[in-house]
PDB file as gemmi writes it, atoms N, CA and C in Angstrom:
CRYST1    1.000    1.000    1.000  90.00  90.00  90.00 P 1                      
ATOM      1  N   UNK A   1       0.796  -1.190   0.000  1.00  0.00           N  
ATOM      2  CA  UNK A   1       0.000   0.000   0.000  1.00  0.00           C  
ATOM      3  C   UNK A   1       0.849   1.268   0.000  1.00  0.00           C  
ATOM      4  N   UNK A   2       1.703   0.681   0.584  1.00  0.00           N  
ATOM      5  CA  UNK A   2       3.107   2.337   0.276  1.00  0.00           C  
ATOM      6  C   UNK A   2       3.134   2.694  -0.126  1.00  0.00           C  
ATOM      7  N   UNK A   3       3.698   1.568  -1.505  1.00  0.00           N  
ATOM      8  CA  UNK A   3       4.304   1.822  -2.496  1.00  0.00           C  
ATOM      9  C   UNK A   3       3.594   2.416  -3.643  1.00  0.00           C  
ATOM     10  N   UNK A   4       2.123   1.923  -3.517  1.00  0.00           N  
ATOM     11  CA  UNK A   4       1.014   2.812  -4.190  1.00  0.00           C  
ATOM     12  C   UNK A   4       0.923   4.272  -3.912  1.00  0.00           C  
ATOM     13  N   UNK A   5       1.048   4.530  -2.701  1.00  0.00           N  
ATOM     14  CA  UNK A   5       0.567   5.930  -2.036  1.00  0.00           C  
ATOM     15  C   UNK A   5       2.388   6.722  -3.072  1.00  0.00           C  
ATOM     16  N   UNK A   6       3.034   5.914  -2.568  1.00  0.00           N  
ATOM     17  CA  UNK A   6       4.681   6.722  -3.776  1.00  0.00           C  
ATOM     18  C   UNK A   6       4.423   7.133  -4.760  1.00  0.00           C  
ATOM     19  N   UNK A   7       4.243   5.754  -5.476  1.00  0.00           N  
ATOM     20  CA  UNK A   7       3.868   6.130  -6.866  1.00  0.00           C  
ATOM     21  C   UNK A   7       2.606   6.927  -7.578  1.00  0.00           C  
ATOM     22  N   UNK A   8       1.435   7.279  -6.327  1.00  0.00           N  
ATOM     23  CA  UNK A   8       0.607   8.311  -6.714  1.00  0.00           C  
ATOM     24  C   UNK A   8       1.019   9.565  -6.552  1.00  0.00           C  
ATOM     25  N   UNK A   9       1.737   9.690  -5.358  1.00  0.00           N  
ATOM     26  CA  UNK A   9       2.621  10.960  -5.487  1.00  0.00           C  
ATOM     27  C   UNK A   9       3.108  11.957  -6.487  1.00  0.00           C  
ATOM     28  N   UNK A  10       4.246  10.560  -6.939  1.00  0.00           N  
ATOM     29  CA  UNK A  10       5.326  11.054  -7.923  1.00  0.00           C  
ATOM     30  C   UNK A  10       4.119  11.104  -9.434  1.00  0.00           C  
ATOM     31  N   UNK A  11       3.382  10.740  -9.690  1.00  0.00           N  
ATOM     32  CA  UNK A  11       1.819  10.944 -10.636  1.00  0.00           C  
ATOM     33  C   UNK A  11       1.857  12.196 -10.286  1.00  0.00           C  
ATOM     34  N   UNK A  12       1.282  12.783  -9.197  1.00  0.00           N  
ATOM     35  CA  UNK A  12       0.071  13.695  -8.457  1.00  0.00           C  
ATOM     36  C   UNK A  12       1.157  14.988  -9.144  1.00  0.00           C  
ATOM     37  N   UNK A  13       2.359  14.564  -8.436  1.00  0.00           N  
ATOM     38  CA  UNK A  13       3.513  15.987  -8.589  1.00  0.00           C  
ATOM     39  C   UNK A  13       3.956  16.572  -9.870  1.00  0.00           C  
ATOM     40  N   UNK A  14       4.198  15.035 -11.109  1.00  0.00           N  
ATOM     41  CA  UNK A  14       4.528  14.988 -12.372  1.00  0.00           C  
ATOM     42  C   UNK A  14       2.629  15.807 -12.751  1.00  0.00           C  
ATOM     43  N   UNK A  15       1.582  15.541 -13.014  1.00  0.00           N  
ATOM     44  CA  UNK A  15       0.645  16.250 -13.420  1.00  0.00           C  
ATOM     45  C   UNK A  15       0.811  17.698 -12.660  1.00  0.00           C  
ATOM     46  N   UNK A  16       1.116  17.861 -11.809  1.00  0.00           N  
ATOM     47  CA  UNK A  16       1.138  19.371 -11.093  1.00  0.00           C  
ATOM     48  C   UNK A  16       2.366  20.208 -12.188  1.00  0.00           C  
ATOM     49  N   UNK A  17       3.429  19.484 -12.522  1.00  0.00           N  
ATOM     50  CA  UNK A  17       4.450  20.119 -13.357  1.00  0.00           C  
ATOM     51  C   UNK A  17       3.465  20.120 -14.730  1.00  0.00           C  
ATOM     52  N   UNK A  18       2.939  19.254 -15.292  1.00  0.00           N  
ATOM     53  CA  UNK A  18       2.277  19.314 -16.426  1.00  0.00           C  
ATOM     54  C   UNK A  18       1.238  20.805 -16.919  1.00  0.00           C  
ATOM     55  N   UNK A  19       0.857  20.888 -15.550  1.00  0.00           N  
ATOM     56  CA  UNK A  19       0.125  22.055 -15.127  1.00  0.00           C  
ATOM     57  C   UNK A  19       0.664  23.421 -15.380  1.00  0.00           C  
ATOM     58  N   UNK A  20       2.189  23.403 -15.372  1.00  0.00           N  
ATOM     59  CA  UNK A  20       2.740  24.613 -15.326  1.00  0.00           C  
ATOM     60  C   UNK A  20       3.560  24.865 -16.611  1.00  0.00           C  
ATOM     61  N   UNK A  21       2.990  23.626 -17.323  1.00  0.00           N  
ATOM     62  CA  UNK A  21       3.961  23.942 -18.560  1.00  0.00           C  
ATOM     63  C   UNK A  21       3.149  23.849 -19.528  1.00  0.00           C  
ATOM     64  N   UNK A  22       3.486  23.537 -20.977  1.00  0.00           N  
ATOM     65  CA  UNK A  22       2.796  24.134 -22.256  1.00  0.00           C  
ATOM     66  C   UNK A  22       2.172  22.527 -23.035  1.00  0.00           C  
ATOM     67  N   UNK A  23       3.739  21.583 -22.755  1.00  0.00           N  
ATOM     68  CA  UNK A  23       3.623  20.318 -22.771  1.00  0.00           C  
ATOM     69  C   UNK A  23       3.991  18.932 -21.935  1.00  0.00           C  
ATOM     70  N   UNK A  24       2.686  18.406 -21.597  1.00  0.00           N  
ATOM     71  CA  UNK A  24       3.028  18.009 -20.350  1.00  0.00           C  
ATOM     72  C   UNK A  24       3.496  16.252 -21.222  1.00  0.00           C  
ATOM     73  N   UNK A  25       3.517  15.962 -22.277  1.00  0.00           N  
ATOM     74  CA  UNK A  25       3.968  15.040 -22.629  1.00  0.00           C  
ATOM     75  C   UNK A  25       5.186  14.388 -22.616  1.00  0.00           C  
ATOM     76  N   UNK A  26       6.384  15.536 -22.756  1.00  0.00           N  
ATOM     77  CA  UNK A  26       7.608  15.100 -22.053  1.00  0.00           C  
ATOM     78  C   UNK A  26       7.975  14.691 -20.671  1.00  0.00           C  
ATOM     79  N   UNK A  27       6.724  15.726 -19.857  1.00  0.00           N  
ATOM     80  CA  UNK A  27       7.342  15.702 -18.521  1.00  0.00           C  
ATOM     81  C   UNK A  27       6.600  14.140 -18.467  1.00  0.00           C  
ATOM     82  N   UNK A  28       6.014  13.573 -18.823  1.00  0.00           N  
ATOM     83  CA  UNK A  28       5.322  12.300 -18.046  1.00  0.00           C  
ATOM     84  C   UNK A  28       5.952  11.211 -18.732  1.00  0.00           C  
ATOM     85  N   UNK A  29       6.586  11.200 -20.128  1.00  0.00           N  
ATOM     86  CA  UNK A  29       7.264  10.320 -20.448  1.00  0.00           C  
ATOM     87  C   UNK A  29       8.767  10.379 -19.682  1.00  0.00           C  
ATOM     88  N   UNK A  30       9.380  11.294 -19.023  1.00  0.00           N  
ATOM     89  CA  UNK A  30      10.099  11.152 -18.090  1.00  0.00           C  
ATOM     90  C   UNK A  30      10.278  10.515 -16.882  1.00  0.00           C  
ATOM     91  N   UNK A  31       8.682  10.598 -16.254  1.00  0.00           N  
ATOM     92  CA  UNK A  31       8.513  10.366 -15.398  1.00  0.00           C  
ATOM     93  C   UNK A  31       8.327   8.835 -15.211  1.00  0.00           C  
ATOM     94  N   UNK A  32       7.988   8.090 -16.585  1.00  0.00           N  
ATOM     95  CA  UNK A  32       8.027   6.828 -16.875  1.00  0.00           C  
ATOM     96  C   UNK A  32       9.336   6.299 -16.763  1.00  0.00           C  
ATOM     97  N   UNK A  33      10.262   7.048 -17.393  1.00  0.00           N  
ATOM     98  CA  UNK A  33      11.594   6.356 -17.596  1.00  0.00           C  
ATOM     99  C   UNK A  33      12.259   6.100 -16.701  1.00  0.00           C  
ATOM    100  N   UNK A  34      11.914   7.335 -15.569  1.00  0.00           N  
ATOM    101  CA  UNK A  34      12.897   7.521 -13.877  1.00  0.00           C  
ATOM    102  C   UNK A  34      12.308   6.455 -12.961  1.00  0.00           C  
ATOM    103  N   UNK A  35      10.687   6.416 -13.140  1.00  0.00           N  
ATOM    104  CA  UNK A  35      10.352   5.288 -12.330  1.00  0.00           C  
ATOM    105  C   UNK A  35      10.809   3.995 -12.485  1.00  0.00           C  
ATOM    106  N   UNK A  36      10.816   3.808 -13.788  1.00  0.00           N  
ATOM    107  CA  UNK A  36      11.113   2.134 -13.972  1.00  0.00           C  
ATOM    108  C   UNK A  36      12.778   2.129 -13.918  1.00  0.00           C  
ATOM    109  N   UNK A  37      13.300   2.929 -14.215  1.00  0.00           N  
ATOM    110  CA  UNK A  37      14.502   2.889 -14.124  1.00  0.00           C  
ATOM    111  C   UNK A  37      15.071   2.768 -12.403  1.00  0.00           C  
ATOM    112  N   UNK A  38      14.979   3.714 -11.402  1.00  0.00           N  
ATOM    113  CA  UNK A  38      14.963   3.938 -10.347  1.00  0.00           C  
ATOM    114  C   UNK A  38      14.301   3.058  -9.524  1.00  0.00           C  
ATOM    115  N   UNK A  39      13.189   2.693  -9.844  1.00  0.00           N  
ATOM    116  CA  UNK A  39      12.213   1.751  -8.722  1.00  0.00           C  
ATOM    117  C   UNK A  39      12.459   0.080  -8.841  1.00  0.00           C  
ATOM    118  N   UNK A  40      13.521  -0.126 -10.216  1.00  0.00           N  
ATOM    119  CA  UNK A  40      13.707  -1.621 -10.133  1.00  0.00           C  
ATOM    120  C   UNK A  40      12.917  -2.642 -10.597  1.00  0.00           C  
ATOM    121  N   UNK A  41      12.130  -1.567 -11.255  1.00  0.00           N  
ATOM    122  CA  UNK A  41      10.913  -2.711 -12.042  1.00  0.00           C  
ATOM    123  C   UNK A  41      11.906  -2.814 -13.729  1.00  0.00           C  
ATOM    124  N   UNK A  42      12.488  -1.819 -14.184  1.00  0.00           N  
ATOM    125  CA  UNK A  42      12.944  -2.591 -15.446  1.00  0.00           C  
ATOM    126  C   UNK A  42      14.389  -3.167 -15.258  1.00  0.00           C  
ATOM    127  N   UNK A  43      15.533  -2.852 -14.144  1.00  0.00           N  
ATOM    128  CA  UNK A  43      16.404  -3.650 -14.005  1.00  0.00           C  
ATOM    129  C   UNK A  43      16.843  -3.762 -12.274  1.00  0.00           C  
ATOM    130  N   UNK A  44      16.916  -4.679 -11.496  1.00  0.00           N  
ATOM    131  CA  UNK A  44      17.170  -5.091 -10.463  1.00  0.00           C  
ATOM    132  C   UNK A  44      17.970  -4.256  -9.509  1.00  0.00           C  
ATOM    133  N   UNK A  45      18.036  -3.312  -8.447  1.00  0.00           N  
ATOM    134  CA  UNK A  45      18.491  -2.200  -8.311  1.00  0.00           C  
ATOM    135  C   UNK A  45      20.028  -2.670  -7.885  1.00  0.00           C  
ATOM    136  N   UNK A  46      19.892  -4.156  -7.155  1.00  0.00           N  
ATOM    137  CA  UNK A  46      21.757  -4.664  -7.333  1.00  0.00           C  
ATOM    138  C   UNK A  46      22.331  -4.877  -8.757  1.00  0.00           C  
ATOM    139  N   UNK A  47      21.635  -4.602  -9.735  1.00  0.00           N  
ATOM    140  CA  UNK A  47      22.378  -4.565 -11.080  1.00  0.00           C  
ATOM    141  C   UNK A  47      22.810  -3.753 -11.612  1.00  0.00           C  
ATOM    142  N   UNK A  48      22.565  -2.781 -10.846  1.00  0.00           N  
ATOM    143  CA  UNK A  48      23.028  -1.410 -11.284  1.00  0.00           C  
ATOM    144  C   UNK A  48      24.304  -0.886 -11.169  1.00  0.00           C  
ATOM    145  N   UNK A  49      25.344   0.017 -11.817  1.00  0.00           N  
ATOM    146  CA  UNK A  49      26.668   0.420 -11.568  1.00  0.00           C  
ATOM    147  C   UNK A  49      26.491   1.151  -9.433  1.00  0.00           C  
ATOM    148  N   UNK A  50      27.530   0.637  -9.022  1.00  0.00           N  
ATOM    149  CA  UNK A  50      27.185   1.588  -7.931  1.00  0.00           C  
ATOM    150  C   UNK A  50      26.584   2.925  -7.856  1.00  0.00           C  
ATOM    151  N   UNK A  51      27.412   3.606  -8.530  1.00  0.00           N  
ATOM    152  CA  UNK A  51      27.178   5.212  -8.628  1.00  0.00           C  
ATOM    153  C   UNK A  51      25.642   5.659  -8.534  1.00  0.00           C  
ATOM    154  N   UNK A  52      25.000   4.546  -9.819  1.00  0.00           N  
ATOM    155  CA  UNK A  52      23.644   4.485 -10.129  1.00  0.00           C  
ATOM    156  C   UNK A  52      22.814   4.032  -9.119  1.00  0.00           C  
ATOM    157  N   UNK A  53      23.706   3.009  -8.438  1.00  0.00           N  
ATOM    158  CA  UNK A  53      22.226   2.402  -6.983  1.00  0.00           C  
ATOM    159  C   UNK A  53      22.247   3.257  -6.341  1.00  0.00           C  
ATOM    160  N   UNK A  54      23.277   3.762  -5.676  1.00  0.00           N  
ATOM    161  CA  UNK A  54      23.478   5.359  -4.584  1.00  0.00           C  
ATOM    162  C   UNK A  54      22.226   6.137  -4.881  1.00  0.00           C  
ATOM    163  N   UNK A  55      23.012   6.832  -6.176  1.00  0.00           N  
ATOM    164  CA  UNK A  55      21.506   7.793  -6.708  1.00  0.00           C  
ATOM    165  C   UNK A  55      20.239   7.103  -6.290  1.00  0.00           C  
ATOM    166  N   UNK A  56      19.853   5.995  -7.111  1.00  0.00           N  
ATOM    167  CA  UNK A  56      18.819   5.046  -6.792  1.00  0.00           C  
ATOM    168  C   UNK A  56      18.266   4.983  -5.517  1.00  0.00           C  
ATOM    169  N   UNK A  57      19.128   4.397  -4.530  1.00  0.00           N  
ATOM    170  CA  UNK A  57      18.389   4.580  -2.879  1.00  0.00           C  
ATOM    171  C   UNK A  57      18.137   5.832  -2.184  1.00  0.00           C  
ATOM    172  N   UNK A  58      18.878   7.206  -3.355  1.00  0.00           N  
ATOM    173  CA  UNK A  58      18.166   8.507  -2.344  1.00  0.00           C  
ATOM    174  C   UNK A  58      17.060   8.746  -2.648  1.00  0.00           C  
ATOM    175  N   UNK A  59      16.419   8.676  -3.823  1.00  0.00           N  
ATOM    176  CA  UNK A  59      14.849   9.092  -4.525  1.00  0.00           C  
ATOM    177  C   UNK A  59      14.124   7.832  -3.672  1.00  0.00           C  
ATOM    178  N   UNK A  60      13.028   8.277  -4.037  1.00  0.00           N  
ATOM    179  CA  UNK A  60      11.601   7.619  -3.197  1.00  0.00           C  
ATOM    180  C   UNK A  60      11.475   6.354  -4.460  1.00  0.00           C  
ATOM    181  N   UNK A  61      11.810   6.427  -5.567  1.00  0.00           N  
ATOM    182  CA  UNK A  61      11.473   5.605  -6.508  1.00  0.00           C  
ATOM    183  C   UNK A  61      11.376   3.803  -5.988  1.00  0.00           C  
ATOM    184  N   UNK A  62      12.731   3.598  -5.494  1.00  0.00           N  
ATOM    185  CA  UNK A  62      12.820   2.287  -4.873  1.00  0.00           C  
ATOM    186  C   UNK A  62      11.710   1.723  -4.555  1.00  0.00           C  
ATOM    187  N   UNK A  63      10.663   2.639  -3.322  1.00  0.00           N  
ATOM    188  CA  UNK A  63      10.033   2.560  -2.344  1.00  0.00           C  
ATOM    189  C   UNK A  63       8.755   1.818  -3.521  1.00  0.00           C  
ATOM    190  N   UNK A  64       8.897   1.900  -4.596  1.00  0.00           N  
ATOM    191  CA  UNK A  64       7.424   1.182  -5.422  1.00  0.00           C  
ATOM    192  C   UNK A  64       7.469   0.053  -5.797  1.00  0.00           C  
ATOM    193  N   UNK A  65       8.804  -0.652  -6.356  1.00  0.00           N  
ATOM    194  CA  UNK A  65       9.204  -2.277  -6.468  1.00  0.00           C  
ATOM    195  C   UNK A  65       9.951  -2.814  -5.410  1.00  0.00           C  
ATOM    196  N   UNK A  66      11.319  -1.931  -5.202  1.00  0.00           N  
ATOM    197  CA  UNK A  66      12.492  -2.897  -4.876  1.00  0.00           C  
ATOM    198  C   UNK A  66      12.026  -3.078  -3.598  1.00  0.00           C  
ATOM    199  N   UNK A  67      11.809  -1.794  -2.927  1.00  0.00           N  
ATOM    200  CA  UNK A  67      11.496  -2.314  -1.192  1.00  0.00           C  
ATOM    201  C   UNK A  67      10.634  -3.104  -0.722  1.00  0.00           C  
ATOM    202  N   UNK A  68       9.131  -3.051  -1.380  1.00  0.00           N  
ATOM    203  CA  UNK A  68       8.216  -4.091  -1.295  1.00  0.00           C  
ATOM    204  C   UNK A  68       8.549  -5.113  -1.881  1.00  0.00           C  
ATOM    205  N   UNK A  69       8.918  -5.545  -2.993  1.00  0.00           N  
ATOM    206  CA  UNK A  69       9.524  -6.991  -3.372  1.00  0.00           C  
ATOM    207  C   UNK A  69      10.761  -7.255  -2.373  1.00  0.00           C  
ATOM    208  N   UNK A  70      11.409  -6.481  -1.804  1.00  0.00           N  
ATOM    209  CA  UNK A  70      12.459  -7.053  -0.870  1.00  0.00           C  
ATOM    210  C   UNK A  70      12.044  -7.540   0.371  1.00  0.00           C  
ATOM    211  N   UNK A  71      10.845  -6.873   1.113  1.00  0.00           N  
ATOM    212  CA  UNK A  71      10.446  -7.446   1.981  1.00  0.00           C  
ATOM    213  C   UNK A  71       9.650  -8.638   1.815  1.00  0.00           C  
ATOM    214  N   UNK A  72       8.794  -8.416   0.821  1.00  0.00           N  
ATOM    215  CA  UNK A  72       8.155  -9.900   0.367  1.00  0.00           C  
ATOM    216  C   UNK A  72       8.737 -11.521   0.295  1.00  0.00           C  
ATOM    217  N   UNK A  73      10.132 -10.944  -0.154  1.00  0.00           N  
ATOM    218  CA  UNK A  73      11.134 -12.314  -0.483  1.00  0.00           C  
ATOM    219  C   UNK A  73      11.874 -12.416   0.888  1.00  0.00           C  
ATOM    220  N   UNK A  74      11.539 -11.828   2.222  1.00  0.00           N  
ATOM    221  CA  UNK A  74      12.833 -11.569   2.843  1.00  0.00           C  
ATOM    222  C   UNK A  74      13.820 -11.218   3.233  1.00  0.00           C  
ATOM    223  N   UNK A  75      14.137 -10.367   1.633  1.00  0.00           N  
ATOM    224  CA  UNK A  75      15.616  -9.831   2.006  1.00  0.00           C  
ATOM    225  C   UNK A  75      16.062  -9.054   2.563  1.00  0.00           C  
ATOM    226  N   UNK A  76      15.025  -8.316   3.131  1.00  0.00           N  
ATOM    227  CA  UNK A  76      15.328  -6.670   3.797  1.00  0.00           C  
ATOM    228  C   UNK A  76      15.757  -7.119   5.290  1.00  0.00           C  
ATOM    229  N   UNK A  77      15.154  -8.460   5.476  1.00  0.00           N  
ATOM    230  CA  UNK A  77      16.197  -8.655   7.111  1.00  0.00           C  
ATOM    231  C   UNK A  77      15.068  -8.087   8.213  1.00  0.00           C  
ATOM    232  N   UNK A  78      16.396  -7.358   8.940  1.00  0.00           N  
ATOM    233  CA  UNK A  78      16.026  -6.771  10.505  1.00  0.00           C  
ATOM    234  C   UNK A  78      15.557  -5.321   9.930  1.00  0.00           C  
ATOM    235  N   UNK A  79      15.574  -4.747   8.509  1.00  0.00           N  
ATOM    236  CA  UNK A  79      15.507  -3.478   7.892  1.00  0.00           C  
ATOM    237  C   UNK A  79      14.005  -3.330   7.338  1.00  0.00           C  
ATOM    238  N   UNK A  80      13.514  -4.224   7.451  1.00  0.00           N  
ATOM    239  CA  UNK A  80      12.276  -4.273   7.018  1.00  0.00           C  
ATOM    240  C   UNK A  80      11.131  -2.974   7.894  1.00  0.00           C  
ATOM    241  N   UNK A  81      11.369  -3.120   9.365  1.00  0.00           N  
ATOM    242  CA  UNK A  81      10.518  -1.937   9.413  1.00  0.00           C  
ATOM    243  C   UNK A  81      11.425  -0.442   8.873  1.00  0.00           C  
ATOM    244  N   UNK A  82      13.197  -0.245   9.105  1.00  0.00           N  
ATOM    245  CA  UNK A  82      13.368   0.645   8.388  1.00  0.00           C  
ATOM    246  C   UNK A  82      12.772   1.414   7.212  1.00  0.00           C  
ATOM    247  N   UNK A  83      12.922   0.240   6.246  1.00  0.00           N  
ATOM    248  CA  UNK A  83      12.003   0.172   4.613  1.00  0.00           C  
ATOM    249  C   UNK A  83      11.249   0.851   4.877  1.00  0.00           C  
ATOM    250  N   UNK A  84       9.848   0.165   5.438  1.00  0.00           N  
ATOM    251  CA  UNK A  84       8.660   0.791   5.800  1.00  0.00           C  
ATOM    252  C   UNK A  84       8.208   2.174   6.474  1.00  0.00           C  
ATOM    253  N   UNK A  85       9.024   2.271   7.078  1.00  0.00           N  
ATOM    254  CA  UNK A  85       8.998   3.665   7.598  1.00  0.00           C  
ATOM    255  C   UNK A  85       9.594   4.908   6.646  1.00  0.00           C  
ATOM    256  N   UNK A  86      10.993   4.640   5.723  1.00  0.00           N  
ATOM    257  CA  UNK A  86      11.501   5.216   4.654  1.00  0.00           C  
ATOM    258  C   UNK A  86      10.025   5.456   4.114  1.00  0.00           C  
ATOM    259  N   UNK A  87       9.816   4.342   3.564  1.00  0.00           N  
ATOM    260  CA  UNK A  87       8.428   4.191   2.717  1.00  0.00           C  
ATOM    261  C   UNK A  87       7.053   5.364   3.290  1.00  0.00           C  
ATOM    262  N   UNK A  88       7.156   5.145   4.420  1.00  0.00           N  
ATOM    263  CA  UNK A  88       6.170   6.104   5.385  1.00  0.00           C  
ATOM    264  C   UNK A  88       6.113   7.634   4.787  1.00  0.00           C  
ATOM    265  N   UNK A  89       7.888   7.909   5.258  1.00  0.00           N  
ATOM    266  CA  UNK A  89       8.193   9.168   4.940  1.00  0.00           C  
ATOM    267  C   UNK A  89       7.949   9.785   3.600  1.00  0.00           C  
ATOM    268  N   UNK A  90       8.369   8.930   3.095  1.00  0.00           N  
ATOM    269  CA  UNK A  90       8.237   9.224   1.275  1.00  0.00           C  
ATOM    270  C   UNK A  90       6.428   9.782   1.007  1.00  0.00           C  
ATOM    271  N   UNK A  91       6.269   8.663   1.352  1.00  0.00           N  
ATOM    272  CA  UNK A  91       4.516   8.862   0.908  1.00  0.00           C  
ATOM    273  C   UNK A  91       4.071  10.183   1.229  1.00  0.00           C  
ATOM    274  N   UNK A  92       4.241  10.509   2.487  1.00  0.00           N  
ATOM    275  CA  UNK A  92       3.863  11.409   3.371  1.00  0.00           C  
ATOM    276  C   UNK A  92       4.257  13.404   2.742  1.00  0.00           C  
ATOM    277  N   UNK A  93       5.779  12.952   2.197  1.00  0.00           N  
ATOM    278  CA  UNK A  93       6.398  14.127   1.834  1.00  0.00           C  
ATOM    279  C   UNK A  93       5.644  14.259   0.422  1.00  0.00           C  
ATOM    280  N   UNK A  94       5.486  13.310  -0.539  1.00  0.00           N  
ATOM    281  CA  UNK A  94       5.057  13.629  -1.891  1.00  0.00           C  
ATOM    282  C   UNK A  94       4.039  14.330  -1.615  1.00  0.00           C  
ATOM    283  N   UNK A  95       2.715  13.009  -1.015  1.00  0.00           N  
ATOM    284  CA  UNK A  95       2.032  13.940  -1.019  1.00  0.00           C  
ATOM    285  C   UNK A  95       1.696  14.945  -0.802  1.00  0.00           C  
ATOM    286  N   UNK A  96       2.592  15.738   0.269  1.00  0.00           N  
ATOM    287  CA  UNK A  96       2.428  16.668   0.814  1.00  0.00           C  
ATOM    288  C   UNK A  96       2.667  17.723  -0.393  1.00  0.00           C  
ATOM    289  N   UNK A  97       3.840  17.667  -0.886  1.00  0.00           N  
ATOM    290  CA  UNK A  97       4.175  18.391  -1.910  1.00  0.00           C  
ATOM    291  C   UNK A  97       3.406  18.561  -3.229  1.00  0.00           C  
ATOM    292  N   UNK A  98       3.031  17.306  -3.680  1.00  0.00           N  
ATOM    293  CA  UNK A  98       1.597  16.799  -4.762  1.00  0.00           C  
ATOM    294  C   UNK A  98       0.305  18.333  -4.197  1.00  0.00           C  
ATOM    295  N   UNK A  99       0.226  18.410  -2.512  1.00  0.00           N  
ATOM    296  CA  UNK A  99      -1.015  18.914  -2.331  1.00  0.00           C  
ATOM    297  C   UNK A  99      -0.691  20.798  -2.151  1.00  0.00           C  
ATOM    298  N   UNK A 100       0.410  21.286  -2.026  1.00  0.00           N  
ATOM    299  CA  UNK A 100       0.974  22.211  -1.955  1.00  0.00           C  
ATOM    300  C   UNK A 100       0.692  22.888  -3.290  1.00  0.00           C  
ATOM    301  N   UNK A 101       1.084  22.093  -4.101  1.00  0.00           N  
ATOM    302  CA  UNK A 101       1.747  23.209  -5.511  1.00  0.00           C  
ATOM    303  C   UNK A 101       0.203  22.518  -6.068  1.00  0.00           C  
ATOM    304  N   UNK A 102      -0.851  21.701  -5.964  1.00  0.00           N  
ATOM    305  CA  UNK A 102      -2.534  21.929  -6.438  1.00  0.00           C  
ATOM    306  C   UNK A 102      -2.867  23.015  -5.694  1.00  0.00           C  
ATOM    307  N   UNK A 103      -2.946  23.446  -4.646  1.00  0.00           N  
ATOM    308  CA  UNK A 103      -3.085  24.579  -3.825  1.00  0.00           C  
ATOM    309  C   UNK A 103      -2.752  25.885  -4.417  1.00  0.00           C  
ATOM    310  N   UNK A 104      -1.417  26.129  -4.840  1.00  0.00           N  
ATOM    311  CA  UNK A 104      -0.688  26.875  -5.401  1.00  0.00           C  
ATOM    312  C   UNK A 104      -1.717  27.105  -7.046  1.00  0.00           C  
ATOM    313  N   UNK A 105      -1.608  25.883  -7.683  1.00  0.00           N  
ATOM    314  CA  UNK A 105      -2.269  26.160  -8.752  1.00  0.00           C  
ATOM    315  C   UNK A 105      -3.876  26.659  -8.712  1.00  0.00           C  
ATOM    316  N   UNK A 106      -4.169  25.982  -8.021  1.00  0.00           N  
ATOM    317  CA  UNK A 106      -5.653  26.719  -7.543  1.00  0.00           C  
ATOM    318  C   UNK A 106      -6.150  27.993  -7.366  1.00  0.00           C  
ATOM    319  N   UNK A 107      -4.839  29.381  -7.032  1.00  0.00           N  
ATOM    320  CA  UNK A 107      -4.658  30.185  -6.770  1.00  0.00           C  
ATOM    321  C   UNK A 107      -4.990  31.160  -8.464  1.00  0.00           C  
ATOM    322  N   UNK A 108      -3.975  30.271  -8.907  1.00  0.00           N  
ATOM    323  CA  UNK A 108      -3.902  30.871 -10.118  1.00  0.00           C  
ATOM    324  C   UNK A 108      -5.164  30.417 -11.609  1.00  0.00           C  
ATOM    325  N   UNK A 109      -5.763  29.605 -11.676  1.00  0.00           N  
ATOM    326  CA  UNK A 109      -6.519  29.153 -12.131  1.00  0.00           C  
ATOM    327  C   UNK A 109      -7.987  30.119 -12.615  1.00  0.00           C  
ATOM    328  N   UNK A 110      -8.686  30.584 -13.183  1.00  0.00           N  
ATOM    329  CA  UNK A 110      -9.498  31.522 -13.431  1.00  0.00           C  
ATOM    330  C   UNK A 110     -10.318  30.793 -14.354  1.00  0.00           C  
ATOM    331  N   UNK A 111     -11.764  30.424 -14.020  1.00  0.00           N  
ATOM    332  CA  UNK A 111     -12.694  29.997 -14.889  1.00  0.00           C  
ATOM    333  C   UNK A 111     -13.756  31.281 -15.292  1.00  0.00           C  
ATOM    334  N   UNK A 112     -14.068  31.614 -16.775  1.00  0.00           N  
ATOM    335  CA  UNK A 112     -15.320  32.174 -16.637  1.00  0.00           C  
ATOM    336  C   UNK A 112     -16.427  31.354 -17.135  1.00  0.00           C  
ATOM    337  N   UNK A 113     -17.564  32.053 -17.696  1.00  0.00           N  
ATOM    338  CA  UNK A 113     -18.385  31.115 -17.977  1.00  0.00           C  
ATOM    339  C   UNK A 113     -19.795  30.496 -16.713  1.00  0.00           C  
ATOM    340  N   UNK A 114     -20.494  29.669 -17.739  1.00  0.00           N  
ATOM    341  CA  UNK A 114     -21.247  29.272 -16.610  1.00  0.00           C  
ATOM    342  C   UNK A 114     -21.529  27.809 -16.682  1.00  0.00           C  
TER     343      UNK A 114                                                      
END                                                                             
């Protein structure tokens, strides 16, 4: 369920950028590439060059495959509530941020009409 609440986030935030720009088609095909790339759904995040897992474990991305498939199989150990709580945080900050800058846009937004 985390890892859902992450990955609606990083959605919620990527449409909020879409919002502020002209074309939001790049920004979301980006947002495809970083997830699967980063979260370990298109290559295994121990397969990665170091440099690349580093990067990899600071973004929230992980938190949508690798950490939940790691706890699932076991592997996360005695780290498993760590994970989860990482996972906690993450959720918590996107959305927060996801609900900030709709707020923000809300501000600016002007309908006429009826």
């Amino acid at each position: 369920g985390l890892g859902l609440l992450i990955k609606f986030g990083i959605q919620y935030i990527t449409c909020m950028l879409a919002f502020w720009s002209n074309h939001g088609w790049g920004i979301v095909q980006g947002r495809v590439a970083l997830t699967q790339l980063f979260s370990g759904a298109l290559v295994p995040l121990p397969f990665l060059p170091g440099w690349l897992r580093s990067v990899a474990e600071m973004l929230p991305f992980q938190g949508i495959v690798y950490l939940p498939s790691s706890i699932y199989l076991g592997r996360a150990g005695d780290g498993a509530l760590g994970a989860l709580a990482t996972q906690a945080a993450w959720a918590f900050g996107l959305l927060l941020v996801g609900r900030l800058s709709f707020a923000r846009a809300l501000r600016k937004i002007t309908i006429h009409g009826g």
